[in-house]
Structure formats: C-alpha cells, structure tokens
Coordinates of C-alpha atoms in Angstrom, one line a residue:
X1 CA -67.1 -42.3 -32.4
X2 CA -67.7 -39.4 -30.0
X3 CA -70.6 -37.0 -32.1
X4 CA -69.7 -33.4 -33.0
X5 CA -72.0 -32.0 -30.5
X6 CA -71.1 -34.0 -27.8
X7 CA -66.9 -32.8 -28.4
X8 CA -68.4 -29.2 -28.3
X9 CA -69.9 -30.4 -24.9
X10 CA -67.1 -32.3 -23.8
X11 CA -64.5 -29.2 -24.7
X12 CA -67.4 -26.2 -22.9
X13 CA -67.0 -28.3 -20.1
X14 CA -63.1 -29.1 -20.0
X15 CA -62.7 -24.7 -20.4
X16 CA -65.2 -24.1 -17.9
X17 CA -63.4 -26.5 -15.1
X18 CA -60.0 -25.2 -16.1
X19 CA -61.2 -21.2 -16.0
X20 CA -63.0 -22.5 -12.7
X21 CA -59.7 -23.9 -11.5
X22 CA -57.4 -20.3 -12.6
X23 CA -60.0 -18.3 -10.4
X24 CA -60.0 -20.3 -7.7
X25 CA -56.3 -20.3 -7.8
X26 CA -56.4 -16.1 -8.2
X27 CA -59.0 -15.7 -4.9
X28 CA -56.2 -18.0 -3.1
X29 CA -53.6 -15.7 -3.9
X30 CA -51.9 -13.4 -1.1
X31 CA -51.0 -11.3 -4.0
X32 CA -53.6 -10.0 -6.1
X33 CA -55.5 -7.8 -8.5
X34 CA -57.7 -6.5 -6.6
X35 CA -59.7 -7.0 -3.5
X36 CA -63.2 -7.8 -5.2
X37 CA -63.8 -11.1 -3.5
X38 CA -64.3 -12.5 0.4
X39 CA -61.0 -14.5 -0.2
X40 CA -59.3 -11.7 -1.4
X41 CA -59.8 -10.0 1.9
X42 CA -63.1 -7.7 0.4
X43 CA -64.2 -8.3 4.2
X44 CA -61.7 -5.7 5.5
X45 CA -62.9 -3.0 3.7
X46 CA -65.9 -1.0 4.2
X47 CA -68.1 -1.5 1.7
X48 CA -65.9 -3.6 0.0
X49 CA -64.1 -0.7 -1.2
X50 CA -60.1 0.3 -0.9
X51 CA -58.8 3.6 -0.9
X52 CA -58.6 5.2 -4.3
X53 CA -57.0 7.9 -6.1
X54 CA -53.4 6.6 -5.8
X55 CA -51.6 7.2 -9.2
X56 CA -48.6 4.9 -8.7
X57 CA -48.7 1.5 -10.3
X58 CA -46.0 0.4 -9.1
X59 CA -47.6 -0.9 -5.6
X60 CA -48.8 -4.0 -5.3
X61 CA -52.0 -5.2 -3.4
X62 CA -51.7 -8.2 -0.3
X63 CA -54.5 -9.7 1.5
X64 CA -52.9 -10.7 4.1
X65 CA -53.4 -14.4 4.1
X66 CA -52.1 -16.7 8.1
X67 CA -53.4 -19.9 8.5
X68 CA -55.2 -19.6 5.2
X69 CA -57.4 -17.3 6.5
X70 CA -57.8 -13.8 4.7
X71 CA -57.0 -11.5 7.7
X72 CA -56.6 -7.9 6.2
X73 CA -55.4 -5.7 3.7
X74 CA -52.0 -4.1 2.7
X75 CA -51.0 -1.9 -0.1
X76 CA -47.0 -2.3 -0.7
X77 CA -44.5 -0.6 -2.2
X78 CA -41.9 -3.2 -3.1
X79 CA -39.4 -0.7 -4.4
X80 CA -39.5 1.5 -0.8
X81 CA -39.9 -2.0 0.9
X82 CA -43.0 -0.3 3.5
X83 CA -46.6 -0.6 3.1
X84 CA -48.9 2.4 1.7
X85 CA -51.4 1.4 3.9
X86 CA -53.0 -1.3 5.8
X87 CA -56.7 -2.0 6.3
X88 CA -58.3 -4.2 8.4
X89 CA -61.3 -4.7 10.4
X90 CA -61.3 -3.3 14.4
X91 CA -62.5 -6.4 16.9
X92 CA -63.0 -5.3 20.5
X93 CA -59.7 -6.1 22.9
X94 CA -58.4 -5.3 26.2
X95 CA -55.2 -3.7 24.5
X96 CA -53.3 -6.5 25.6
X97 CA -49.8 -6.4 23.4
X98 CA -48.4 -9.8 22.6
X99 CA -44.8 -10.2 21.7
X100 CA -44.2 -14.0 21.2
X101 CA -45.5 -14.1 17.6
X102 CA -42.2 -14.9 15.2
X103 CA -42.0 -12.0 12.4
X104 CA -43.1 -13.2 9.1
X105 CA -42.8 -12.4 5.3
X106 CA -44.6 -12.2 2.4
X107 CA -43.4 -15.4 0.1
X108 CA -46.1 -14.3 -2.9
X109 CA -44.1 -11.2 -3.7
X110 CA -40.7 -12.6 -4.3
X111 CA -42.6 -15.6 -6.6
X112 CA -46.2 -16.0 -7.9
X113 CA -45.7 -20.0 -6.9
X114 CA -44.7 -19.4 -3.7
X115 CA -47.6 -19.9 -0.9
X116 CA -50.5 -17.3 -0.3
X117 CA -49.9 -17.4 3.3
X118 CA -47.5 -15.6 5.4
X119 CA -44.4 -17.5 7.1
X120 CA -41.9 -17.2 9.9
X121 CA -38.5 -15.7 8.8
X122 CA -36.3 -19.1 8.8
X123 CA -34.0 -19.3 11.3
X124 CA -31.0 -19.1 9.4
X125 CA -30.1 -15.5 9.2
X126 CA -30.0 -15.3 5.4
X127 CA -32.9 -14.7 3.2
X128 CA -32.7 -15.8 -0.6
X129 CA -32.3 -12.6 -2.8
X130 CA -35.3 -12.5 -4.4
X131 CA -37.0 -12.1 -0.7
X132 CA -35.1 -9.2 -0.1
X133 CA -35.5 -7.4 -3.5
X134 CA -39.4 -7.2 -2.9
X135 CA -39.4 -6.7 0.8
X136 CA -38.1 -5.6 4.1
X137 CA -36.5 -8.2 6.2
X138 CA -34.8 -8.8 9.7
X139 CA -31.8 -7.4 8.9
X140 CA -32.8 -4.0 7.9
X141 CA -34.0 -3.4 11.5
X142 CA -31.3 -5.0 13.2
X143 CA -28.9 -2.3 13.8
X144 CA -31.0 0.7 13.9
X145 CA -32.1 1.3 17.6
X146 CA -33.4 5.0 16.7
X147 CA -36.8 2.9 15.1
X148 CA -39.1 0.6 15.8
X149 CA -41.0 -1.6 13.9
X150 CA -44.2 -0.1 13.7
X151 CA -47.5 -2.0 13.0
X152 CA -49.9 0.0 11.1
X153 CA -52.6 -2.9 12.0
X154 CA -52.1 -3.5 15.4
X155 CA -51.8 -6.2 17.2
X156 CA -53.9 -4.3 20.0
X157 CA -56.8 -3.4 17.5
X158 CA -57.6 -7.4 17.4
X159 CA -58.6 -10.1 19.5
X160 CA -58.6 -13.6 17.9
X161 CA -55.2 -14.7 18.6
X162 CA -54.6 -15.7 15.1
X163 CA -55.2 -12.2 14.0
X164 CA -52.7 -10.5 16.5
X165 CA -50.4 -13.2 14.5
X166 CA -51.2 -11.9 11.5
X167 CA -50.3 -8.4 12.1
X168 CA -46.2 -9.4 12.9
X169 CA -45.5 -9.7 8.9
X170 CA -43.1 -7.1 8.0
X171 CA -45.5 -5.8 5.5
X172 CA -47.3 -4.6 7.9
X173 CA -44.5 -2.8 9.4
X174 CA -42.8 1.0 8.6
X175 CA -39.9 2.1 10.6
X176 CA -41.4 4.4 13.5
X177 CA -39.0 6.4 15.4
X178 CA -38.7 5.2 18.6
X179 CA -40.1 8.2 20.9
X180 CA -43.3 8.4 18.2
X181 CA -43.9 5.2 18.2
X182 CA -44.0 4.4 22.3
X183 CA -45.5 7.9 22.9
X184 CA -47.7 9.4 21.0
X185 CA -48.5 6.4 18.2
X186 CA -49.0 3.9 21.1
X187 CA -51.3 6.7 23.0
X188 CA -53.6 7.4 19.7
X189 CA -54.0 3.1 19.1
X190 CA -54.9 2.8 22.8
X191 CA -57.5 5.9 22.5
X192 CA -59.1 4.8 18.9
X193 CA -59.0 0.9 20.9
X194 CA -61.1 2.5 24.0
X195 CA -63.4 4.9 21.5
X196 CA -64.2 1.7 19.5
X197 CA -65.0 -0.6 21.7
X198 CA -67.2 1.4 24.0
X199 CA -69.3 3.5 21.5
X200 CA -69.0 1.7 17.9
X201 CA -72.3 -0.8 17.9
X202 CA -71.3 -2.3 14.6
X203 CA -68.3 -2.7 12.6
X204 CA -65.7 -0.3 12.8
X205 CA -63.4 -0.3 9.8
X206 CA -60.1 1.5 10.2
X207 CA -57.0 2.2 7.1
X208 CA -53.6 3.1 8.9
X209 CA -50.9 4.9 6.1
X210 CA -48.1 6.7 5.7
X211 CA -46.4 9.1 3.6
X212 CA -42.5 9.1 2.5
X213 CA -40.1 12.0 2.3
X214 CA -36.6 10.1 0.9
X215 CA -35.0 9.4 4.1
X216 CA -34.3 5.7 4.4
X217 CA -33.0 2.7 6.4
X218 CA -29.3 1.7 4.7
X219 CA -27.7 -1.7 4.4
X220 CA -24.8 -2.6 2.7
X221 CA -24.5 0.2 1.2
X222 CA -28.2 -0.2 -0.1
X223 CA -31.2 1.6 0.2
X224 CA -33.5 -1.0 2.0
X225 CA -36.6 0.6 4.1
X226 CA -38.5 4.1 3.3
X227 CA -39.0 6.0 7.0
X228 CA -42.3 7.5 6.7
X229 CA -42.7 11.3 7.2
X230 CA -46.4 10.9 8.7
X231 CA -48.5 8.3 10.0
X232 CA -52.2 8.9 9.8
X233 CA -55.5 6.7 10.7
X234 CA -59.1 6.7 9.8
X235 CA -61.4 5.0 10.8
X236 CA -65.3 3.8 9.4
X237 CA -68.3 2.9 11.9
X238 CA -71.8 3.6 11.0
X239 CA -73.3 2.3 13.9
X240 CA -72.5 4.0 16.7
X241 CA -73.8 5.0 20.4
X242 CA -76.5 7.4 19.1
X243 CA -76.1 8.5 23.1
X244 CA -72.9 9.0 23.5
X245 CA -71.6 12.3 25.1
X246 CA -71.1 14.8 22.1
X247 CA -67.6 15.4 22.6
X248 CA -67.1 11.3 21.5
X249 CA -70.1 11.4 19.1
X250 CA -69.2 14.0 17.2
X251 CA -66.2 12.0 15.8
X252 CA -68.8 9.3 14.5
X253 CA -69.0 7.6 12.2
X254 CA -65.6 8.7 10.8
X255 CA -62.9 10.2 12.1
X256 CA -59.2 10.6 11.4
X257 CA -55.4 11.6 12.6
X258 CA -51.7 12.1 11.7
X259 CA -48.6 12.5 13.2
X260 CA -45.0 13.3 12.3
X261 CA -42.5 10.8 12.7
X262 CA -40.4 12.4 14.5
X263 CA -38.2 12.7 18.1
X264 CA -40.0 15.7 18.7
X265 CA -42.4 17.5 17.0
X266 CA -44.1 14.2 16.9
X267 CA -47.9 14.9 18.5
X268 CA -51.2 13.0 16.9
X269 CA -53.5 15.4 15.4
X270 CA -57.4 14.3 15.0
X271 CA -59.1 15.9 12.1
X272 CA -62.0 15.2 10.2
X273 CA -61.9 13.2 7.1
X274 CA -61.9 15.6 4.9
X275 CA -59.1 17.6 6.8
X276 CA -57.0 14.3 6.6
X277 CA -57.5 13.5 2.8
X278 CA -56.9 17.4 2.2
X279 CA -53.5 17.3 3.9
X280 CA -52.4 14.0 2.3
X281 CA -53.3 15.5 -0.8
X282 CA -50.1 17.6 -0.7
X283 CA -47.6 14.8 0.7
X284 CA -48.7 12.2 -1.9
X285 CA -49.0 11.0 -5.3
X286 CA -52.6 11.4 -5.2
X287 CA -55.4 12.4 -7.9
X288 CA -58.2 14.7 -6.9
X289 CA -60.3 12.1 -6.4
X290 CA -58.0 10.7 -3.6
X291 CA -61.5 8.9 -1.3
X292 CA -60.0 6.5 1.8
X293 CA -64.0 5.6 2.7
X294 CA -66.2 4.8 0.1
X295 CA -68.6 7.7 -0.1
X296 CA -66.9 9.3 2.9
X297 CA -68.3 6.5 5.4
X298 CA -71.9 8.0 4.7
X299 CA -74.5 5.8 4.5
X300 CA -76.8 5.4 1.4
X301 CA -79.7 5.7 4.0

C-alpha cells in the first residue's frame, strides 16, 4: 500500500508533468495569447514588446510558425480576412525578390488542432469552409487584376531563404493596388532595405500595418478581403552608424511612413514616430495610449 504522503507526491508530480505538457503545447502554437515567450515569436519584437493600444478583441495574434521555426509576428483580423500588422525582425539582403515560394495559409485559425506551422494551399482549388471563414485564400485574388498581393513583411527585408518562405502566407498579405504597390510601396521597402543595411549596427526591428476604410474584395456575392486605406512602416534600431551623414542619422533609431492606397494620390510619406502614431490615431480603433515601440524605441540608457 502506497503511503498518504507518497499519493500526495505521486499526484504533485502527475499535475506538474501534465501543466508542463499544456504549456509546451501553448508555446508551440501558431495561434496564441500572447507573444511572451521565444517560441511564441517574443524575438520579433523589440523589447519583446507588440504594439499596444488597439481596442478591438476581436483580432487574433499569429507567430508565424514555417518549418517549426517561429519566424515573425502578425496581428489578424479574421472577420476583414487581412492582417493589422506584421512584425518581424530586418536581416541584411541584396533586395533580391523570390517568386517560387507556393502561397500558404494559416491551418491554426480555422481549428486549434490543426498544425502550428504554415502550409502550401493544396492543389485542388477548393479550400474546406472553415479555412475560408477565418482567412483570405487564393480565390479572393484571382480575378481582381487592379491589386496585388502585398506583403507587409517582405520577402526583400530577409535573407535566410526559409524566412523569405515564410513571408508568402496570405496572412501576411493585404490587397495593394497595383500602381502603389510596384511604385511607391516597392520604392519605400527597397529604401528602408538600403538604410538598414548600411547604417543600422545592431538589430533593426520593423512593424508594417494598415488601416481599413469599408471597401472590400467580393466573392460570391460575399465580402472576403478588407483593401486597406493606408499602409505605414516603422521601424526600431538602437544601434546605429553614430557617423552617418545627418540627413540618414537623423531618422535613427526610429523612423516611420504611410502611404495611401491608391492609383494616384498614392506617395510614401516619412514622418517621425510620433507624427505616424498621431495620424493613425484618427484612422483607427486606437486608445490614447496607442505605442508601436516600446518606450518609443528609446533606450533605458
């Protein structure tokens, strides 16, 4: 007969392995609460630290997981079928675009025992129902030539090949009209790319977002994809070329832009931070406290 003591013992040990399991499970998960841990993609922000200040609850938080390998960052709106924002680490590249990634989805969002990672679109053309209820798919881009699929983290902005991967899920992806996104979008990545890698010394952390308006991609009669009203960028690095000419140093360590999504009126405007946060303050569901850096990218010295 097992003693009293020793069933206590036996039954801490049997909740500690099975809480010790759960958690393990949770920091696996593409789809999580929060993004407090490495393996919940932590790395991707600076400081550890996601934007705050965003009211909704109804968005849902992704690390982006390909290969099993936490890559980035993505806030989601599953009703508007776009991301909020994506976040993600800048690693020094020659720009080089590559285009023979296969899209992928998100499994985790249409079921919680689905896999964490990322995965091809299958070849046959349709997608269970679920998938499409939480997320964007091929078919919503299929027969609208006025956008593009635009990346907010870029496959230019990295340079483990793995990572470019990574950035071809289509929640990483918001509708960019096509004159934006090959003119001015494509000139701001390529200037922030050349900024980075020649004057940022350290890690350079960047968050790409959008805001809505109410115009969106239709299918079958359906609202399917939200078209963003303005793209904007920031991005975080605290050590930087000290020596740099002033008209680059002066947009160290943080700097931002937004543009309008538009055919026309569609130019990228860099601001500072402040400027930025200030003008999303009055496009979206934002408190006061509305902070894409922690403490502004400053610091604690």
């Amino acid at each position: 007969m097992i003693p009293t003591s020793e069933k206590c013992a036996l039954t801490l040990a049997a909740v500690v392995a099975l809480l010790t399991c759960v958690l393990l499970q949770g920091a696996q998960a593409g789809v999580v609460e929060d993004f407090n841990h490495v393996e919940r993609c932590k790395d991707s922000l600076y400081m550890g630290t996601p934007p705050r200040g965003y009211l909704s609850n109804s968005f849902t938080r992704i690390c982006q997981r390909y290969q099993d390998k936490p890559r980035y960052v993505t806030l989601y709106d599953t009703h508007k079928h776009i991301p909020i924002y994506s976040a993600y680490t800048f690693k020094k590249s020659d720009g080089e675009k590559k285009v023979d990634f296969p899209w992928m989805f998100e499994p985790q969002l249409a079921s919680e025992k689905s896999s964490s990672n990322m995965e091809p679109f299958p070849q046959s053309s349709s997608m269970h129902m679920n998938f499409e209820d939480t997320q964007a798919v091929l078919e919503d881009y299929a027969d609208v030539v006025q956008y593009e699929r635009g990346q907010l983290n870029p496959d230019e902005h990295q340079s483990d090949p793995l990572d470019k991967a990574s950035t071809y899920s289509l929640t990483n992806v918001v509708p960019q009209i096509r004159e934006f996104n090959m003119g001015p979008w494509a000139e701001h990545q390529d200037l922030i790319r050349k900024r980075l890698n020649n004057y940022c010394r350290g890690k350079a952390f960047v968050v790409t977002g959008v805001t809505t308006s109410g115009h969106t991609i239709r299918r079958n009669n359906l609202d399917r994809v939200a078209i963003p009203e303005y793209v904007w960028s920031a991005y975080c690095c605290i050590e930087f070329d000290q020596n740099a000419p002033y008209f680059v140093r002066y947009k160290f360590p943080v700097y931002a832009a937004y543009g309008m999504n538009d055919r026309v009126n569609n130019h990228m405007v860099e601001v500072p931070l402040k400027n930025l946060e200030k003008f999303l303050k009055g496009r979206m569901d934002v408190d006061k406290n509305f902070q894409i850096f922690y403490n502004d990218c400053v610091p604690n010295n």
